[in-house]
Each structure stands twice: as C-alpha cells, then as structure tokens.
C-alpha cells in the first residue's frame, strides 16, 4: 500500500520549557492535553478529509515521557473507538526509521540506519525492508543529550542542540580539541557522557585562569568531537555490513555539521546517503503515520487494553550471536 503525506502538523512546546532550560515532564503532558484536539482538527482539515474517512489511527506508544505518551494514546484510542476503526501503536524509534522511507520511498535494503535523537543513539543494520538488527548504541548519554548539556554549559538557549549548531557555524572546529570518546573501542557502541565532562573542566579551567575565549570556537570543537565519532562509527558499520546505502534520522540529524560530514564521507566512499529534510528529522507526526501505515499493511492492530509504555522496547531483532550483539549488550 502506498502512502501519501497529506498534512504534518507539529505543535512546538519550546516556549513553555525555555525558561526552565529543559523539558518539564508535567508541563509537557499538560500542554499536550491542551493542544491535542486542535492539532488533530488542523491536521484533518489541512489534509482535506473528514474524520469519518479515516481507516485507522496510529499513535506513539513509547519510548518517551509517560505523561505525554498517555495523552496521545488515550486520545488516539478514544477517537478510534468512537469512529469504530482500528488503532495502531508505533514505537517512536521505528517512527524515526520510517522517516527515511518517507524521504526516499525507494530506499534500498540492505542498509545501515543511524537513529540520533535526544534519547537514543542507535545503529541498525536493516537486511530487509521493515527488519532491523541493533548493532550499536550509546552506552550512556545519547548524542542529543551531549548537544543539549553542552549547550547549557555554554549558556545557550533551550533547545540546546540547534543553538549550539548555530553558534558553531561561526567558530573554527579545529581550534579547541575535545576527546573522541570510544572511537577505538566498544565496537559499534558509543559513549558521550565523558565528553560533556571534558567540556565542563575545560570551561572551569578557563574561568579559573580568567582567560578570554571564543564560545563559537568551543562550540565548534565540541560539536566536531560528537560528529567525528558518529560519522566514523556509522561508516565502520557500513563497511562491516557491506552495504552501499545509509540512512541517518532523528533530531540530531538536523545538525548542519553532521549532515555535511556525512555527505562528504558518503561521496568519498560511494555510499548513497539519505537524511530527511529538517522537519522530518525532529519529532513529527508524518513519521509516526508512515510506521503506522507499515503496521496497517502487516495487519498489526492494537487491542483496546494496550497502554502507553515509557520504556517500550523495539520489536527490532538483534543479531543472534555476533560480536556486534555481544557488544551492544555489554
Ligand atoms: O528526535 P527528536 O526531535 O526528539 C527525540 O526523540 O529525542 O530529537 C531531539 C534532539 C534534541 O537533543 C535536540 O537538541 C537535537 O535533537 N537537535 C539537534 C539539532 N536539532 C535538534 N542537535 C544538534 N543540532 C541540531 N541542529
Ligand atoms: Zn524523536
């Protein structure tokens, strides 16, 4: 079954959380409750359809913030029940993965997919369409967390990732060098928590000595460390699995330096790179609808007693006994 994207409405909560410097879970769910009805109405009207024309409703079940998930799940389930149509639960990570196919419908498998968001840094090998094996992940902070925490230390506005990206564009990525964590260990796994500690001590050192510094250079050097590790390990995965197609998805894939570094490496190594447009990288409804459409065609509908699950695991399989899988689990 082919899908056509008719509307993709996103309600940003940045203004609500900005003065707290991060997402406040209670405020997030309250805001969801306030906005969900209007957002659904807007999506329906922009699509030029009526509620009664809907064949199914897909909702994110997890992983994520429990309260916010609960609002979406309760609303979606109730609406589907009232309309007497099936409802479908989607794993948020599979939603991000689906955004690659939304951007490039004829994306070929086998391929490697890197999901880089605020909560996850996962490398998958996809031997076939809709089949994924986890081959690497962050053992501590996600890359998005490293961006957000680094931005906070540099006194940047929330959300940190895009602010750090903007500041770094005015800096020299080579002028301050930060460590490349796990570059030569841990197989295809990542680790980002040590990097933010390096930044913390670097900034403390500057302050103690009363030294002048260029925040743009520091931001560019810090960003370069994250980007280097992401690009290097991802292309190692591409080589190890002998694929010539790579998709990179999730909020951090909106990062300008990551996009250009990936593209350069892809050109040099003759790899086809798919990175969705910025609005499909960060959280959006269209990616959930795409993964929902896949579930619809597989005939996977949720029963009415299914609920939101904050720590929902993926239905994605693992390589049975490879070193990759052992490393992923270490
Ligand atoms: O996928 P996403 O919208 O939400 C989650 O599932 O987490 O990703 C959000 C993350 C945040 O950490 C945000 O700072 C980061 O993506 N992000 C960026 C950029 N745009 C969003 N990080 C670096 N550079 C960007 N341009
Ligand atoms: Zn996300």
CSV table of C-alpha atoms and ligand atoms in Angstrom, one decimal:
chain,number,residue,atom,x,y,z
A,1,UNK,CA,0.0,0.0,0.0
A,2,UNK,CA,1.4,3.4,-0.9
A,3,UNK,CA,1.1,6.4,1.4
A,4,UNK,CA,0.7,10.0,0.5
A,5,UNK,CA,1.5,12.7,3.1
A,6,UNK,CA,-1.5,15.0,3.2
A,7,UNK,CA,-0.6,17.1,6.3
A,8,UNK,CA,2.0,17.1,9.1
A,9,UNK,CA,1.2,19.4,11.9
A,10,UNK,CA,3.7,19.9,14.7
A,11,UNK,CA,3.0,21.8,17.9
A,12,UNK,CA,6.2,23.1,19.5
A,13,UNK,CA,6.4,23.5,23.2
A,14,UNK,CA,9.8,25.3,23.2
A,15,UNK,CA,8.3,28.5,24.6
A,16,UNK,CA,6.8,26.6,27.6
A,17,UNK,CA,10.1,24.9,28.6
A,18,UNK,CA,12.6,27.6,27.6
A,19,UNK,CA,12.7,29.4,31.0
A,20,UNK,CA,13.4,26.1,32.7
A,21,UNK,CA,16.3,25.2,30.4
A,22,UNK,CA,14.9,21.7,29.6
A,23,UNK,CA,11.7,19.8,29.2
A,24,UNK,CA,9.5,19.7,32.4
A,25,UNK,CA,7.5,16.5,32.1
A,26,UNK,CA,4.4,17.7,34.0
A,27,UNK,CA,4.2,20.8,31.8
A,28,UNK,CA,4.7,18.7,28.7
A,29,UNK,CA,1.7,16.5,29.4
A,30,UNK,CA,-0.5,19.4,30.4
A,31,UNK,CA,0.4,21.2,27.1
A,32,UNK,CA,-0.3,18.0,25.2
A,33,UNK,CA,-3.8,17.8,26.8
A,34,UNK,CA,-4.5,21.4,25.9
A,35,UNK,CA,-3.3,21.2,22.3
A,36,UNK,CA,-4.1,17.7,21.0
A,37,UNK,CA,-7.6,18.3,19.9
A,38,UNK,CA,-6.8,21.4,17.9
A,39,UNK,CA,-3.8,19.8,16.4
A,40,UNK,CA,-5.7,16.8,15.2
A,41,UNK,CA,-8.5,19.0,13.8
A,42,UNK,CA,-5.9,21.1,12.0
A,43,UNK,CA,-4.2,18.0,10.5
A,44,UNK,CA,-7.6,16.7,9.3
A,45,UNK,CA,-8.7,19.9,7.7
A,46,UNK,CA,-5.3,20.6,6.0
A,47,UNK,CA,-5.5,17.0,4.6
A,48,UNK,CA,-8.8,17.9,3.2
A,49,UNK,CA,-10.6,14.8,4.7
A,50,UNK,CA,-13.2,14.3,7.3
A,51,UNK,CA,-12.8,12.2,10.4
A,52,UNK,CA,-15.3,9.6,9.0
A,53,UNK,CA,-13.0,8.9,6.1
A,54,UNK,CA,-10.2,7.7,8.4
A,55,UNK,CA,-9.4,4.0,8.1
A,56,UNK,CA,-7.1,3.7,11.2
A,57,UNK,CA,-5.3,5.9,13.7
A,58,UNK,CA,-1.6,5.4,14.6
A,59,UNK,CA,-0.2,6.7,17.9
A,60,UNK,CA,3.2,6.6,19.5
A,61,UNK,CA,3.2,4.2,22.4
A,62,UNK,CA,6.8,4.7,23.6
A,63,UNK,CA,9.6,5.1,24.5
A,64,UNK,CA,9.2,8.6,25.9
A,65,UNK,CA,7.8,10.7,28.7
A,66,UNK,CA,5.0,8.7,30.3
A,67,UNK,CA,2.6,11.6,30.8
A,68,UNK,CA,2.9,12.9,27.3
A,69,UNK,CA,2.6,9.4,25.8
A,70,UNK,CA,-0.5,8.8,27.9
A,71,UNK,CA,-2.3,11.9,26.4
A,72,UNK,CA,-1.6,10.7,22.8
A,73,UNK,CA,-2.5,7.1,23.5
A,74,UNK,CA,-5.7,8.0,25.3
A,75,UNK,CA,-6.8,10.5,22.7
A,76,UNK,CA,-6.0,8.2,19.7
A,77,UNK,CA,-7.5,5.2,21.2
A,78,UNK,CA,-10.7,7.0,22.2
A,79,UNK,CA,-11.1,8.6,18.7
A,80,UNK,CA,-10.5,5.2,17.0
A,81,UNK,CA,-13.1,3.6,19.3
A,82,UNK,CA,-15.6,6.3,18.7
A,83,UNK,CA,-15.1,6.1,14.9
A,84,UNK,CA,-15.1,2.3,15.1
A,85,UNK,CA,-11.8,1.9,13.2
A,86,UNK,CA,-8.6,0.1,14.3
A,87,UNK,CA,-5.9,1.8,16.2
A,88,UNK,CA,-2.2,1.1,15.8
A,89,UNK,CA,0.6,1.6,18.2
A,90,UNK,CA,4.0,2.8,16.9
A,91,UNK,CA,7.4,2.6,18.5
A,92,UNK,CA,8.9,6.1,18.5
A,93,UNK,CA,12.3,4.7,17.1
A,94,UNK,CA,10.6,2.9,14.3
A,95,UNK,CA,8.8,6.2,13.5
A,96,UNK,CA,12.2,7.8,13.1
A,97,UNK,CA,13.4,5.0,11.0
A,98,UNK,CA,10.3,5.3,8.8
A,99,UNK,CA,11.1,8.9,8.2
A,100,UNK,CA,14.0,7.7,5.9
A,101,UNK,CA,11.5,5.9,3.7
A,102,UNK,CA,9.2,8.9,3.8
A,103,UNK,CA,12.1,11.0,2.5
A,104,UNK,CA,13.2,8.4,-0.1
A,105,UNK,CA,10.4,5.8,-0.8
A,106,UNK,CA,12.6,3.6,-2.9
A,107,UNK,CA,15.4,3.4,-0.3
A,108,UNK,CA,17.1,0.1,-0.9
A,109,UNK,CA,17.9,-2.6,1.6
A,110,UNK,CA,20.3,-4.0,2.9
A,111,UNK,CA,21.2,-0.7,4.5
A,112,UNK,CA,22.5,0.8,7.8
A,113,UNK,CA,20.3,3.2,9.7
A,114,UNK,CA,21.6,5.6,12.4
A,115,UNK,CA,19.0,7.0,14.8
A,116,UNK,CA,20.3,10.0,16.6
A,117,UNK,CA,17.9,11.8,18.9
A,118,UNK,CA,17.6,13.4,22.3
A,119,UNK,CA,17.1,10.0,23.9
A,120,UNK,CA,18.8,7.5,21.6
A,121,UNK,CA,21.9,6.9,19.6
A,122,UNK,CA,21.2,3.5,17.9
A,123,UNK,CA,22.9,1.9,14.9
A,124,UNK,CA,20.8,-0.6,13.0
A,125,UNK,CA,21.6,-3.0,10.2
A,126,UNK,CA,18.4,-3.4,8.1
A,127,UNK,CA,18.8,-6.6,6.0
A,128,UNK,CA,15.3,-6.2,4.6
A,129,UNK,CA,12.6,-3.6,4.5
A,130,UNK,CA,11.0,-3.2,8.0
A,131,UNK,CA,13.6,-5.5,9.6
A,132,UNK,CA,16.3,-4.1,11.8
A,133,UNK,CA,19.1,-5.5,13.9
A,134,UNK,CA,20.6,-3.4,16.6
A,135,UNK,CA,24.4,-3.4,16.0
A,136,UNK,CA,25.5,-0.4,18.2
A,137,UNK,CA,24.1,2.1,20.7
A,138,UNK,CA,25.2,4.7,23.2
A,139,UNK,CA,26.1,3.1,26.5
A,140,UNK,CA,25.3,6.3,28.4
A,141,UNK,CA,24.1,9.7,27.1
A,142,UNK,CA,22.5,10.0,23.7
A,143,UNK,CA,24.2,12.3,21.2
A,144,UNK,CA,21.3,14.8,21.5
A,145,UNK,CA,21.8,14.9,25.3
A,146,UNK,CA,25.5,15.7,24.7
A,147,UNK,CA,24.4,18.6,22.5
A,148,UNK,CA,21.8,19.8,24.9
A,149,UNK,CA,24.0,19.6,28.0
A,150,UNK,CA,27.0,21.1,26.2
A,151,UNK,CA,24.8,24.0,25.1
A,152,UNK,CA,23.6,24.5,28.6
A,153,UNK,CA,27.2,24.8,29.9
A,154,UNK,CA,27.9,27.3,27.2
A,155,UNK,CA,24.9,29.3,28.4
A,156,UNK,CA,22.8,28.8,25.2
A,157,UNK,CA,19.1,29.0,25.0
A,158,UNK,CA,16.8,25.9,25.0
A,159,UNK,CA,16.6,23.8,22.9
A,160,UNK,CA,20.4,23.5,23.1
A,161,UNK,CA,21.2,21.3,20.0
A,162,UNK,CA,20.1,23.8,17.3
A,163,UNK,CA,21.5,26.8,19.3
A,164,UNK,CA,24.9,25.1,19.6
A,165,UNK,CA,24.8,24.2,15.8
A,166,UNK,CA,24.2,27.9,15.0
A,167,UNK,CA,26.9,29.2,17.3
A,168,UNK,CA,29.4,26.6,16.0
A,169,UNK,CA,28.9,27.9,12.4
A,170,UNK,CA,30.8,31.0,13.5
A,171,UNK,CA,33.7,29.0,15.0
A,172,UNK,CA,36.7,27.0,14.0
A,173,UNK,CA,36.2,23.3,14.7
A,174,UNK,CA,40.0,22.8,14.9
A,175,UNK,CA,40.9,25.4,17.4
A,176,UNK,CA,39.8,23.5,20.6
A,177,UNK,CA,40.2,19.8,20.5
A,178,UNK,CA,37.9,17.6,22.6
A,179,UNK,CA,38.4,13.8,23.0
A,180,UNK,CA,36.7,11.4,20.6
A,181,UNK,CA,35.1,9.0,23.1
A,182,UNK,CA,35.1,5.3,22.3
A,183,UNK,CA,36.5,5.9,18.8
A,184,UNK,CA,38.8,2.9,19.1
A,185,UNK,CA,36.9,0.7,21.5
A,186,UNK,CA,33.5,-0.7,22.2
A,187,UNK,CA,32.9,-2.0,18.6
A,188,UNK,CA,30.0,0.0,17.1
A,189,UNK,CA,28.8,1.3,20.5
A,190,UNK,CA,29.1,5.0,21.6
A,191,UNK,CA,29.7,6.9,24.8
A,192,UNK,CA,29.1,10.6,25.2
A,193,UNK,CA,28.9,11.3,28.9
A,194,UNK,CA,32.7,11.7,29.2
A,195,UNK,CA,32.7,14.4,26.5
A,196,UNK,CA,30.4,16.7,28.5
A,197,UNK,CA,32.7,16.3,31.5
A,198,UNK,CA,35.6,17.4,29.3
A,199,UNK,CA,33.7,20.5,28.3
A,200,UNK,CA,32.9,21.2,31.9
A,201,UNK,CA,36.5,21.0,33.0
A,202,UNK,CA,37.7,23.0,30.0
A,203,UNK,CA,35.3,25.8,30.8
A,204,UNK,CA,36.1,25.7,34.5
A,205,UNK,CA,39.9,25.9,33.7
A,206,UNK,CA,39.3,29.0,31.5
A,207,UNK,CA,37.2,30.6,34.2
A,208,UNK,CA,39.8,29.9,36.9
A,209,UNK,CA,42.6,31.5,34.8
A,210,UNK,CA,40.3,34.4,33.9
A,211,UNK,CA,41.0,33.7,30.2
A,212,UNK,CA,39.1,35.2,27.4
A,213,UNK,CA,37.7,32.6,25.0
A,214,UNK,CA,35.7,32.3,21.8
A,215,UNK,CA,32.4,30.5,22.7
A,216,UNK,CA,31.9,29.8,18.9
A,217,UNK,CA,35.3,28.0,18.7
A,218,UNK,CA,34.5,25.9,21.8
A,219,UNK,CA,31.1,25.1,20.4
A,220,UNK,CA,32.6,24.1,17.0
A,221,UNK,CA,35.3,22.0,18.7
A,222,UNK,CA,32.8,20.2,20.9
A,223,UNK,CA,30.3,19.6,18.1
A,224,UNK,CA,33.2,18.3,15.9
A,225,UNK,CA,34.0,15.6,18.5
A,226,UNK,CA,30.4,14.4,18.6
A,227,UNK,CA,30.2,14.5,14.8
A,228,UNK,CA,33.5,12.7,14.2
A,229,UNK,CA,32.6,9.8,16.4
A,230,UNK,CA,29.1,9.5,14.9
A,231,UNK,CA,30.4,9.6,11.3
A,232,UNK,CA,33.4,7.3,11.9
A,233,UNK,CA,31.4,4.5,13.6
A,234,UNK,CA,28.5,4.8,11.2
A,235,UNK,CA,30.8,4.3,8.2
A,236,UNK,CA,32.5,1.4,10.0
A,237,UNK,CA,29.1,-0.2,10.3
A,238,UNK,CA,28.5,0.5,6.5
A,239,UNK,CA,31.8,-1.3,5.7
A,240,UNK,CA,31.3,-4.1,8.2
A,241,UNK,CA,27.9,-4.9,6.7
A,242,UNK,CA,29.0,-4.4,3.1
A,243,UNK,CA,26.1,-2.0,2.3
A,244,UNK,CA,26.1,0.9,0.0
A,245,UNK,CA,23.0,2.7,1.4
A,246,UNK,CA,22.9,4.7,4.7
A,247,UNK,CA,20.1,6.5,6.3
A,248,UNK,CA,20.5,8.9,9.2
A,249,UNK,CA,17.4,10.0,11.1
A,250,UNK,CA,16.3,11.7,14.4
A,251,UNK,CA,16.6,15.2,15.8
A,252,UNK,CA,20.4,15.3,15.8
A,253,UNK,CA,20.4,14.5,12.0
A,254,UNK,CA,19.2,18.1,11.6
A,255,UNK,CA,22.7,19.2,12.7
A,256,UNK,CA,24.4,21.1,9.8
A,257,UNK,CA,27.9,19.8,10.5
A,258,UNK,CA,26.8,16.2,10.8
A,259,UNK,CA,24.9,16.5,7.6
A,260,UNK,CA,27.8,17.9,5.7
A,261,UNK,CA,30.4,15.5,7.2
A,262,UNK,CA,28.2,12.5,6.4
A,263,UNK,CA,27.6,13.8,2.8
A,264,UNK,CA,31.4,14.2,2.3
A,265,UNK,CA,32.2,10.8,3.6
A,266,UNK,CA,29.3,9.2,1.5
A,267,UNK,CA,30.6,10.9,-1.6
A,268,UNK,CA,34.2,9.7,-0.9
A,269,UNK,CA,33.1,6.1,-0.3
A,270,UNK,CA,30.4,5.9,-2.9
A,271,UNK,CA,27.6,5.4,-0.5
A,272,UNK,CA,24.0,6.6,-1.1
A,273,UNK,CA,23.1,8.8,1.9
A,274,UNK,CA,19.5,9.5,2.9
A,275,UNK,CA,19.0,12.2,5.5
A,276,UNK,CA,15.4,13.5,5.7
A,277,UNK,CA,14.6,17.3,5.5
A,278,UNK,CA,14.9,19.0,8.8
A,279,UNK,CA,11.2,18.9,9.6
A,280,UNK,CA,11.2,15.1,9.2
A,281,UNK,CA,14.4,14.7,11.3
A,282,UNK,CA,12.9,16.2,14.5
A,283,UNK,CA,9.8,14.6,16.1
A,284,UNK,CA,6.8,14.8,13.8
A,285,UNK,CA,3.5,13.2,13.0
A,286,UNK,CA,4.3,12.1,9.5
A,287,UNK,CA,7.0,9.6,10.6
A,288,UNK,CA,4.5,8.0,13.0
A,289,UNK,CA,1.9,7.8,10.3
A,290,UNK,CA,4.4,6.1,8.0
A,291,UNK,CA,5.3,3.5,10.6
A,292,UNK,CA,1.6,3.2,11.3
A,293,UNK,CA,0.9,2.5,7.6
A,294,UNK,CA,3.5,-0.2,7.6
A,295,UNK,CA,1.8,-1.8,10.7
A,296,UNK,CA,-1.6,-1.4,8.9
A,297,UNK,CA,-0.3,-3.3,5.9
A,298,UNK,CA,1.1,-6.0,8.2
A,299,UNK,CA,-2.3,-6.2,9.8
A,300,UNK,CA,-0.9,-5.3,13.2
A,301,UNK,CA,-3.6,-3.6,15.2
A,302,UNK,CA,-3.6,-2.9,18.9
A,303,UNK,CA,-6.2,-4.3,21.3
A,304,UNK,CA,-8.2,-1.8,23.4
A,305,UNK,CA,-6.4,-2.6,26.6
A,306,UNK,CA,-2.9,-1.6,25.3
A,307,UNK,CA,-1.5,1.4,27.1
A,308,UNK,CA,1.4,3.8,26.8
A,309,UNK,CA,4.8,2.5,27.8
A,310,UNK,CA,7.6,4.9,28.7
A,311,UNK,CA,10.4,2.3,28.3
A,312,UNK,CA,8.9,0.4,25.3
A,313,UNK,CA,11.5,-1.8,23.7
A,314,UNK,CA,11.7,-2.1,20.0
A,315,UNK,CA,10.3,-5.1,18.2
A,316,UNK,CA,13.6,-4.9,16.3
A,317,UNK,CA,15.6,-8.1,16.4
A,318,UNK,CA,19.2,-8.4,17.4
A,319,UNK,CA,22.0,-10.2,15.6
A,320,UNK,CA,21.9,-13.7,17.1
A,321,UNK,CA,25.4,-14.3,18.3
A,322,UNK,CA,27.7,-11.9,16.6
A,323,UNK,CA,30.3,-9.7,18.3
A,324,UNK,CA,28.1,-6.8,17.5
A,325,UNK,CA,25.2,-8.1,19.6
A,326,UNK,CA,27.5,-9.0,22.5
A,327,UNK,CA,28.9,-5.5,22.4
A,328,UNK,CA,25.5,-4.0,22.2
A,329,UNK,CA,24.6,-5.9,25.4
A,330,UNK,CA,27.8,-5.4,27.4
B,1,LIG,O1,14.1,13.2,17.6
B,1,LIG,P1,14.0,14.4,18.5
B,1,LIG,O2,13.2,15.6,17.9
B,1,LIG,O3,13.3,14.0,19.8
B,1,LIG,C1,13.7,12.9,20.5
B,1,LIG,O4,13.2,11.8,20.1
B,1,LIG,O5,14.5,13.0,21.4
B,1,LIG,O6,15.4,14.9,18.9
B,1,LIG,C2,15.6,16.0,19.7
B,1,LIG,C3,17.1,16.2,19.9
B,1,LIG,C4,17.5,17.2,21.0
B,1,LIG,O7,18.5,16.7,21.8
B,1,LIG,C5,17.9,18.4,20.1
B,1,LIG,O8,18.8,19.3,20.8
B,1,LIG,C6,18.6,17.7,19.0
B,1,LIG,O9,17.7,16.6,18.7
B,1,LIG,N1,18.7,18.6,17.8
B,1,LIG,C7,19.9,19.0,17.3
B,1,LIG,C8,19.6,19.9,16.2
B,1,LIG,N2,18.3,19.9,16.1
B,1,LIG,C9,17.7,19.1,17.0
B,1,LIG,N3,21.2,18.7,17.7
B,1,LIG,C10,22.2,19.3,17.1
B,1,LIG,N4,22.0,20.1,16.1
B,1,LIG,C11,20.8,20.5,15.6
B,1,LIG,N5,20.6,21.3,14.6
B,2,LIG,ZN1,12.3,11.5,18.4
